[in-house]
Short mmCIF file of C-alpha atoms in Angstrom, two decimals:
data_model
loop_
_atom_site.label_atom_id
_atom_site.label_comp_id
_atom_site.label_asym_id
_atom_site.label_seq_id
_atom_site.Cartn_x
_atom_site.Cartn_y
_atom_site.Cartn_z
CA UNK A 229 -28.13 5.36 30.32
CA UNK A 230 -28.01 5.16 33.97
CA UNK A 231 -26.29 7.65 35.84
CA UNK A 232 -23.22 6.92 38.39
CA UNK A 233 -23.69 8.61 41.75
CA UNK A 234 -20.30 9.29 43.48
CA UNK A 235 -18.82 10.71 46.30
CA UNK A 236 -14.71 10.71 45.51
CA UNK A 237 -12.38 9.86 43.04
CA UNK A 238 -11.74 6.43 44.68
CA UNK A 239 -15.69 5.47 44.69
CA UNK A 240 -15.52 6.36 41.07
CA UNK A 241 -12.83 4.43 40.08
CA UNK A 242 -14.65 1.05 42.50
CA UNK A 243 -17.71 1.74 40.55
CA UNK A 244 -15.88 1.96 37.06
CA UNK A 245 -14.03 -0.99 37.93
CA UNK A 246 -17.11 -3.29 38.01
CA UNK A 247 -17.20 -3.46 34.00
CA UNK A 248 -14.38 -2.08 32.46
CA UNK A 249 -12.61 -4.46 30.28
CA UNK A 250 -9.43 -2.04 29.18
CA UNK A 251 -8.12 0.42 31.45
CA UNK A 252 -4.73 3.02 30.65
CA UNK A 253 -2.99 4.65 33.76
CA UNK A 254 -1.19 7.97 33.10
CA UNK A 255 0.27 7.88 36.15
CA UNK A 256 3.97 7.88 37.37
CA UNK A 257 3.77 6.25 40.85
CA UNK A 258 3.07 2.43 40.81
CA UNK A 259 2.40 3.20 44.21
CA UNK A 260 -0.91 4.90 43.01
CA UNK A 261 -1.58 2.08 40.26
CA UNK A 262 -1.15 -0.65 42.14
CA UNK A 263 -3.33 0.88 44.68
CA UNK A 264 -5.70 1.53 42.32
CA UNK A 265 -5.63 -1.43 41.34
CA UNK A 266 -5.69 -3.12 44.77
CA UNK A 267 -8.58 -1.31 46.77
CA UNK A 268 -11.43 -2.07 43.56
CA UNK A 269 -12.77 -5.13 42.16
CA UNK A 270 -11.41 -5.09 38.61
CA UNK A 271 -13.06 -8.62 37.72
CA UNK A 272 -13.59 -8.07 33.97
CA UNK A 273 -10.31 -6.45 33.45
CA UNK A 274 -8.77 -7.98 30.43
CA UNK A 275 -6.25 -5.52 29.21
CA UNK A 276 -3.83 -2.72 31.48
CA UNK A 277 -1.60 -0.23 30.03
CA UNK A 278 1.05 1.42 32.34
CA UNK A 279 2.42 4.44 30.27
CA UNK A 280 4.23 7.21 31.71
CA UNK A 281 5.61 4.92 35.06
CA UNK A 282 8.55 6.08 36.76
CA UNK A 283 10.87 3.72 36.59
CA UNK A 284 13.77 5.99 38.25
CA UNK A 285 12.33 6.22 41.51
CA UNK A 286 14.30 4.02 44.67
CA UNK A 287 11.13 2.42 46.14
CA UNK A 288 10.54 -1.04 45.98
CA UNK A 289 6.40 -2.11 46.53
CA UNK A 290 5.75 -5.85 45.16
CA UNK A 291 2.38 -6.71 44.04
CA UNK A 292 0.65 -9.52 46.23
CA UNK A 293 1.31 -12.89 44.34
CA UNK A 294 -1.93 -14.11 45.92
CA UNK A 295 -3.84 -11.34 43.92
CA UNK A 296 -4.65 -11.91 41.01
CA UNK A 297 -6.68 -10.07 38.36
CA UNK A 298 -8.98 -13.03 36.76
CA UNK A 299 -9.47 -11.72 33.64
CA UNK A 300 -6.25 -10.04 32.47
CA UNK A 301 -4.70 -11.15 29.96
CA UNK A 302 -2.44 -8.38 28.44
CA UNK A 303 0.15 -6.11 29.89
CA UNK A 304 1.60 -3.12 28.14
CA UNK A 305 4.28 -1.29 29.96
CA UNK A 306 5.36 2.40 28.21
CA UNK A 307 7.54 3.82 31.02
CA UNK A 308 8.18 7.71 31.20
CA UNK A 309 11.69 9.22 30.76
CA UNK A 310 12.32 10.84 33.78
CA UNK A 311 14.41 13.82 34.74
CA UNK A 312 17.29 11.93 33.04
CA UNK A 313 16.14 9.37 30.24
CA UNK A 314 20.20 8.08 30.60
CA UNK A 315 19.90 7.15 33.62
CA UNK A 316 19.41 3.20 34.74
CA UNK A 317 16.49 2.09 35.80
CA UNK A 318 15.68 1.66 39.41
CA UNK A 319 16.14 -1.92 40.62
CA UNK A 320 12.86 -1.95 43.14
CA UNK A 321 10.79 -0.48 40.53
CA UNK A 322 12.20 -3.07 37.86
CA UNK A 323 11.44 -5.73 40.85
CA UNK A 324 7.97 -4.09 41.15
CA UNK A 325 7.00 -4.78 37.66
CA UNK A 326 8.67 -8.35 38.02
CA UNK A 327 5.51 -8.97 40.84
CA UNK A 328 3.01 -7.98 38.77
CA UNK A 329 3.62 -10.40 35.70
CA UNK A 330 5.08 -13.25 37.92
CA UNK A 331 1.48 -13.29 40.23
CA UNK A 332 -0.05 -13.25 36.47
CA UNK A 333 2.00 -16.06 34.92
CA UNK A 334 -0.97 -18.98 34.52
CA UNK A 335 -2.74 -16.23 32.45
CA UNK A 336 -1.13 -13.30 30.97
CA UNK A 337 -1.11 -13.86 26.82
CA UNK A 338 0.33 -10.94 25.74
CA UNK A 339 2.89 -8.25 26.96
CA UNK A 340 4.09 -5.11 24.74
CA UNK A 341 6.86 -2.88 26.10
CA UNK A 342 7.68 0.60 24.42
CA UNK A 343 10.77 1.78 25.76
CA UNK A 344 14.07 3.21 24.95
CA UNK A 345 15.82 1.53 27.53
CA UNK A 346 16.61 -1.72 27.98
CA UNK A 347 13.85 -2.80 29.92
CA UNK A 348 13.22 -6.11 28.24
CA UNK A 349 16.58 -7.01 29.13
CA UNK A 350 15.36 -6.43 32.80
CA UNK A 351 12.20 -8.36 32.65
CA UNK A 352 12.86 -10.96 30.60
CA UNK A 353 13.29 -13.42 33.02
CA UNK A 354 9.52 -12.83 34.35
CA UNK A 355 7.96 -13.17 31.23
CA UNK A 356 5.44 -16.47 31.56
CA UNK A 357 6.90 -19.25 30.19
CA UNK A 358 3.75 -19.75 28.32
CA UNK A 359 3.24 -16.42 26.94
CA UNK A 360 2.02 -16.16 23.30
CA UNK A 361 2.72 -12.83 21.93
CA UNK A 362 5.51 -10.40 22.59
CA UNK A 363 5.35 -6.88 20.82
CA UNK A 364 8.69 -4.74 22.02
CA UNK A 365 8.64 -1.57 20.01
CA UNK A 366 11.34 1.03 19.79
CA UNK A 367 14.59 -0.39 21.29
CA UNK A 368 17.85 1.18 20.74
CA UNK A 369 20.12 -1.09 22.19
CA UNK A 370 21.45 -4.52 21.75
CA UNK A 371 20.88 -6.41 25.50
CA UNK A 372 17.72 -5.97 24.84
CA UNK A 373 17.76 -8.12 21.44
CA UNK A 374 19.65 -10.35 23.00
CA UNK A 375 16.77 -11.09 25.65
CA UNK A 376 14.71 -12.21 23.49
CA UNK A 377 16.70 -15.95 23.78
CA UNK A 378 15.33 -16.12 27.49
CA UNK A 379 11.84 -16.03 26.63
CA UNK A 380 10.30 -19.20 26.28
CA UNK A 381 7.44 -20.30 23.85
CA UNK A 382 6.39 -17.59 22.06
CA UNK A 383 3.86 -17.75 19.15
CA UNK A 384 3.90 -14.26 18.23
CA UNK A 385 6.63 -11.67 18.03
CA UNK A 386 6.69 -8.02 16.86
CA UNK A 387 9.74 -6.27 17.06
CA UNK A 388 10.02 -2.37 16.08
CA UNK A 389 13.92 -0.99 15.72
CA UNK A 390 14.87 2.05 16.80
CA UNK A 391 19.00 1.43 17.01
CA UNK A 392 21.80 4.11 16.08
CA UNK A 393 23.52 2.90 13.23
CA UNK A 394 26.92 1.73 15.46
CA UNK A 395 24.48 -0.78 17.15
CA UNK A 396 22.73 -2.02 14.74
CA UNK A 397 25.14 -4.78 13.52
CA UNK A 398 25.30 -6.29 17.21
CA UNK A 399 21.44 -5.86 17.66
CA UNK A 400 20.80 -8.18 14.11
CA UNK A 401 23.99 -10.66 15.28
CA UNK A 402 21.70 -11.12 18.67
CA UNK A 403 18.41 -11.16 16.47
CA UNK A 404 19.55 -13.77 13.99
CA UNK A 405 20.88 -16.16 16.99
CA UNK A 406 17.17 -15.89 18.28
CA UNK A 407 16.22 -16.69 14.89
CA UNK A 408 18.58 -19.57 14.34
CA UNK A 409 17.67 -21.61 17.40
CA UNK A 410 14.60 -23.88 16.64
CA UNK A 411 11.39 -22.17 18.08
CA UNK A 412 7.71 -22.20 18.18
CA UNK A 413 7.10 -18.68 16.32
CA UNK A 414 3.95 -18.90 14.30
CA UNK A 415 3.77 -15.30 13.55
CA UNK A 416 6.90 -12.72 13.28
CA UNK A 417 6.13 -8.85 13.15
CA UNK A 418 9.01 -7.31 11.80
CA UNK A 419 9.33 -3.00 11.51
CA UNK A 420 12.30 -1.11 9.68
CA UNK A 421 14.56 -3.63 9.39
CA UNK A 422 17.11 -4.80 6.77
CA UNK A 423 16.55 -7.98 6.07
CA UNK A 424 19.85 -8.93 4.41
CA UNK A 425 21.23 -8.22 7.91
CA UNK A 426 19.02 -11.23 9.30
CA UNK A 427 18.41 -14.59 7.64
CA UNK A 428 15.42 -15.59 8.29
CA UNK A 429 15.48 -18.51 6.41
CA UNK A 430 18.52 -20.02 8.58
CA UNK A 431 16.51 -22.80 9.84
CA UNK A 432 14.98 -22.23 13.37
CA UNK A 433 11.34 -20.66 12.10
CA UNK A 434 10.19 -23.92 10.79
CA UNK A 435 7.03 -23.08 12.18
CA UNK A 436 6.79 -20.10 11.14
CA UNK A 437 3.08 -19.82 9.01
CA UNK A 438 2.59 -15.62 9.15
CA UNK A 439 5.40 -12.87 8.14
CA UNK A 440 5.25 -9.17 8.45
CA UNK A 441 7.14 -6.30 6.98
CA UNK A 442 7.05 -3.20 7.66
CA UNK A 443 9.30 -0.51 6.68
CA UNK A 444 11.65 -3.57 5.81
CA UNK A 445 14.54 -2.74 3.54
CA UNK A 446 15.19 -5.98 0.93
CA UNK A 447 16.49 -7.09 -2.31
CA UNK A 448 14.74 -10.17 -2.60
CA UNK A 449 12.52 -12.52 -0.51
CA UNK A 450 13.57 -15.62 -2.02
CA UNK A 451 15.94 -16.76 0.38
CA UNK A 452 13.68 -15.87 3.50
CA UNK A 453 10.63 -17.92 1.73
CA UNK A 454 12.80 -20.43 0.81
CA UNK A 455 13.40 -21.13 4.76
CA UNK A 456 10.15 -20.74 5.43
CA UNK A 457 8.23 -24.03 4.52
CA UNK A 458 5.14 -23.23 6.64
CA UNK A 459 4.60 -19.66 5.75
CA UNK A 460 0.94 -19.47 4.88
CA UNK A 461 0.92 -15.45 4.76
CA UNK A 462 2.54 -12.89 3.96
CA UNK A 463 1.57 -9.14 4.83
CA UNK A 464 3.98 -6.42 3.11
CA UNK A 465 3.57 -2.68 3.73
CA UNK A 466 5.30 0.09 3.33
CA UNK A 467 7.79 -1.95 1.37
CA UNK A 468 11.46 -0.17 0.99
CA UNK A 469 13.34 0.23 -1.82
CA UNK A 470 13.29 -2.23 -4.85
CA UNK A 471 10.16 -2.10 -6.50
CA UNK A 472 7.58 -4.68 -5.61
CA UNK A 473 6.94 -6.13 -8.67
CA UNK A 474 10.90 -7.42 -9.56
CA UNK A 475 10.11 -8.93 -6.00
CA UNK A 476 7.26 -10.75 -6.64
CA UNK A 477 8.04 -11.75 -10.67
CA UNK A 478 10.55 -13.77 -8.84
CA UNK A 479 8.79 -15.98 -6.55
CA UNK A 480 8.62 -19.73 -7.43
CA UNK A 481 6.44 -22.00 -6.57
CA UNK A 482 9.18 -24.37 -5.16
CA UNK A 483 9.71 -21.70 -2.16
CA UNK A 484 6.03 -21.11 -1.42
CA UNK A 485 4.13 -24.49 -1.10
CA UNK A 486 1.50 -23.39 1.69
CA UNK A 487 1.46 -19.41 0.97
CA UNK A 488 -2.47 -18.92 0.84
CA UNK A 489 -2.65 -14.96 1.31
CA UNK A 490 -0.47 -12.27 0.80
CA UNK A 491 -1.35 -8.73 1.72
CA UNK A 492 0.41 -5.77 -0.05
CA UNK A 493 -0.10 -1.99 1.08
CA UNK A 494 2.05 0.13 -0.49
CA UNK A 495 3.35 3.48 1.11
CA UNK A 496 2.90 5.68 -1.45
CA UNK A 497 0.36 6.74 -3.82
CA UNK A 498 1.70 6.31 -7.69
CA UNK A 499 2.80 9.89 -9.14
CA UNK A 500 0.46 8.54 -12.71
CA UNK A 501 2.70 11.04 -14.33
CA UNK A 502 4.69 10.52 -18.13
CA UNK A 503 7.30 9.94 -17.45
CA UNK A 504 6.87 8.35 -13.86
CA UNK A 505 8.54 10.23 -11.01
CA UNK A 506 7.98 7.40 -8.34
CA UNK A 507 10.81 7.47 -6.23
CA UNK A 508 12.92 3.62 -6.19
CA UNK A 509 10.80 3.16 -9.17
CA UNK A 510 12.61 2.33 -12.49
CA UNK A 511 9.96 3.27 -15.37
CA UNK A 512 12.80 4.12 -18.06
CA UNK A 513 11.64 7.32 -19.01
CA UNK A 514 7.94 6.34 -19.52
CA UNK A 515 4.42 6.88 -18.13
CA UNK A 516 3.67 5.61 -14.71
CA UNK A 517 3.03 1.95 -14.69
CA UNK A 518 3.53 0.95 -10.88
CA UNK A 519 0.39 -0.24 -10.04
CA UNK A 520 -0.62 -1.97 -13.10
CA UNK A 521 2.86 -3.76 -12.85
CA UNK A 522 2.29 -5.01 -9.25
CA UNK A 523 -1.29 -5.80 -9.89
CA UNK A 524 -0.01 -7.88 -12.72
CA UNK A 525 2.89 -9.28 -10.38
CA UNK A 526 0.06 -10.18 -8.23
CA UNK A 527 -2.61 -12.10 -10.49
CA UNK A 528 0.27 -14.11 -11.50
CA UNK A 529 1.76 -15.44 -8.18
CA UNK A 530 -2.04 -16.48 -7.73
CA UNK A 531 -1.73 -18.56 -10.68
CA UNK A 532 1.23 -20.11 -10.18
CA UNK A 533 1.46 -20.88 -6.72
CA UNK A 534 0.30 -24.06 -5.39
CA UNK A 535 -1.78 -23.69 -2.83
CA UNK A 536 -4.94 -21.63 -3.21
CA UNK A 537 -3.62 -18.71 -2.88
CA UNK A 538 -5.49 -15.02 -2.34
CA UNK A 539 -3.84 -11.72 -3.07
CA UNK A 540 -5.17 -8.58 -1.88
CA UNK A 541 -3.69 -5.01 -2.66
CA UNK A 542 -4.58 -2.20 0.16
CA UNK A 543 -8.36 -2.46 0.66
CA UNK A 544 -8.94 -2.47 -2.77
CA UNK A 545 -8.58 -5.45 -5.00
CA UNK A 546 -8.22 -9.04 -3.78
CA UNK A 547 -7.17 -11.81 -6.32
CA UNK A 548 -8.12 -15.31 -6.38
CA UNK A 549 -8.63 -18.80 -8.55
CA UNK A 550 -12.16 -19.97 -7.13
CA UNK A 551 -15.43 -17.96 -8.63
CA UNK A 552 -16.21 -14.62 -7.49
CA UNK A 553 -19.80 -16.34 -6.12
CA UNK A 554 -17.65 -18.08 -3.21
CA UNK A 555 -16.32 -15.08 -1.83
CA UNK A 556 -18.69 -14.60 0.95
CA UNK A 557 -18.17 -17.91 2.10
CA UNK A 558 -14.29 -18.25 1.83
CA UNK A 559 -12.53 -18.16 4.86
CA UNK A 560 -9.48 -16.86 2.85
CA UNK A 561 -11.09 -14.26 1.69
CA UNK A 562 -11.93 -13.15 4.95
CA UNK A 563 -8.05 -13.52 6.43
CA UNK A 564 -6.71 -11.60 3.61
CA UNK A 565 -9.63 -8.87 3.99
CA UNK A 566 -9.16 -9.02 8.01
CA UNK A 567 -4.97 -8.61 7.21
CA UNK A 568 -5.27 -5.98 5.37
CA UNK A 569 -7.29 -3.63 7.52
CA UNK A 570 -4.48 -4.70 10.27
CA UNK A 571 -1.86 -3.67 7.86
CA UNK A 572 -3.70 -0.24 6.93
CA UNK A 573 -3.87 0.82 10.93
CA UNK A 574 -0.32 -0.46 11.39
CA UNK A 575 0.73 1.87 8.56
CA UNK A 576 -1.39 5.00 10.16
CA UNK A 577 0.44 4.60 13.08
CA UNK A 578 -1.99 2.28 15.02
CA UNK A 579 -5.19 4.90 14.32
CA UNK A 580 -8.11 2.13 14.39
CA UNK A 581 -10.60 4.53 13.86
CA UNK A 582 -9.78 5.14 10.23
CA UNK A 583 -12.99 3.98 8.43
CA UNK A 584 -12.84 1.52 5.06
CA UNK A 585 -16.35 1.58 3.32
CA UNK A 586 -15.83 -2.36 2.66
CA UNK A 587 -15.74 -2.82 -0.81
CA UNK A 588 -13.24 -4.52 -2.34
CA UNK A 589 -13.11 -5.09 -5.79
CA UNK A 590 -12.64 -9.03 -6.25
CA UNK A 591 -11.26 -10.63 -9.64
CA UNK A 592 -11.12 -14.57 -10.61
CA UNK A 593 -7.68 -15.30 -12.00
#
């Protein structure tokens, strides 16, 4: 490996620029990250992460719109608190951040904002009108739900809720507007929510063709995949309170005519004690049957559904109709597998590194 001869800090960071495809600023001043940013040739950047910006401070410093970062094509913006997290945000710094998406409109695909102040709310109106995916993760307050009806032509959408119980009924009221109004959404993320609160199924994500839960508190998904006439997958983990199976022994095939995978990773680990402690589990006073139960909920929503559909529980056991010989070659196969893994790091908190030895056990229903 060759060596990287340097002088100062800012010669380092022009000579790390060169290559560097992801880059993370722990840094408060966006006087120093745009800077940064400014005075090195970041060509093959593709990915910037602002966390800890100070969003308090009175200064106002725009990004050039005539400079442009070629490459970049996601934005993730975790601000810091401050001395006072309650305060507002600072107008010029708010601007500042405006600058940087607007001069990166044509391009940017993805932005994710972490914040506990309504900072969507503020930024909303910069978004690219062509941006595909949106991930906002741990808002507490309503504005910013209500934001979400000034974006324009999303494809993707993950939404994490953080909201005090006194704003949670206006936060879904805004949410289930968004959802009403006919959209684009091909993919909708959702974390801890209850979803009798929202209807999904209300009509406006025709389109819809993936659905995430995570955390999500339900009775039944009938309604939702009743609404849903594209939905071709289905991802479930951590799944909150009413046991799996009951939900999926109901599914018909009426409400799922192009479901092709479903992913299930349950949260907790069966107790495989007589009789069952599993908490939200009823077993009637006998021996542990939860995962035998769901696998068998499983096996037969493959049968019955009508397209080809493939189940997979965790990383473990994947169910299909078609012989086990095809498996290499079947693209499904591979989504489901591919889904899973995705739902396994979102469940770990986002910890990628978590290895999976890659077997999974497959069985022809």
């Amino acid at each position: 490996m060759e060596l990287i001869s340097v002088t100062s800090e800012d010669a380092l960071i022009r000579e790390v620029a060169k290559t560097t495809k992801s880059v993370e600023f722990f840094i408060g001043g966006l006087d120093v990250i745009f800077r940064s940013l400014k005075d090195a040739s970041w060509g093959q950047l593709e990915h910037l992460t602002l966390s800890g910006v100070n969003l308090h401070e009175q200064l106002t410093l725009l990004w050039p719109q005539d400079l442009v970062l070629p490459r970049l094509r996601t934005v993730t913006l975790l601000p810091g608190d401050g001395p006072d997290p309650d305060l507002p945000y600072s107008e010029g710094r708010l601007e500042s951040l405006r600058s940087l998406l607007r001069a990166h409109s044509e391009q940017l695909e993805c932005v994710r904002i972490k914040s506990y102040v309504e900072l969507l709310a503020h930024l909303a109106d910069a978004l690219p009108s062509g941006l595909r995916r949106l991930e906002f993760e741990e808002f507490t307050v309503p504005s910013d739900a209500a934001a979400l009806r000034r974006t324009h032509g999303l494809k993707e959408l993950k939404i994490d809720i953080w909201l005090e119980d006194e704003l949670y009924e206006q936060a879904c009221i805004e949410l289930e507007h968004f959802f009403r109004a006919p959209g684009q959404l091909e993919r909708l993320e959702l974390l801890r929510y209850h979803l009798p609160s929202i209807n999904l199924g209300a009509g406006g994500l025709k389109s819809l063709q993936c659905l995430v839960l995570g955390g999500c508190y339900y009775d039944s998904l009938l309604e939702e995949l009743a609404g849903l006439p594209r939905l071709r997958s289905l991802i479930i983990f951590c799944p909150h309170p009413r046991p799996l199976p009951e939900v999926f022994r109901e599914i018909t095939p009426a409400v799922i005519p192009a479901l092709e995978v479903v992913v299930v990773s349950d949260n907790e680990e069966p107790c495989n004690r007589s009789p069952c402690v599993c908490p939200d589990f009823y077993s009637n006073g006998t021996a542990c049957t939860r995962v035998p139960r769901l696998i068998s909920e499983l096996q037969g929503l493959v049968r019955r559904a009508p397209a080809r559909l493939h189940a997979i529980y965790k990383y473990e056991t994947m169910f299909f109709r078609h012989p086990v010989s095809e498996t290499a070659g079947c693209p499904l196969c591979r989504e489901a597998s591919v889904e899973a893994v995705a739902a396994l790091h979102d469940h770990y908190m986002g910890r990628t590194h978590i290895k999976l030895d890659g077997s999974v056990q497959c069985v022809k229903v």
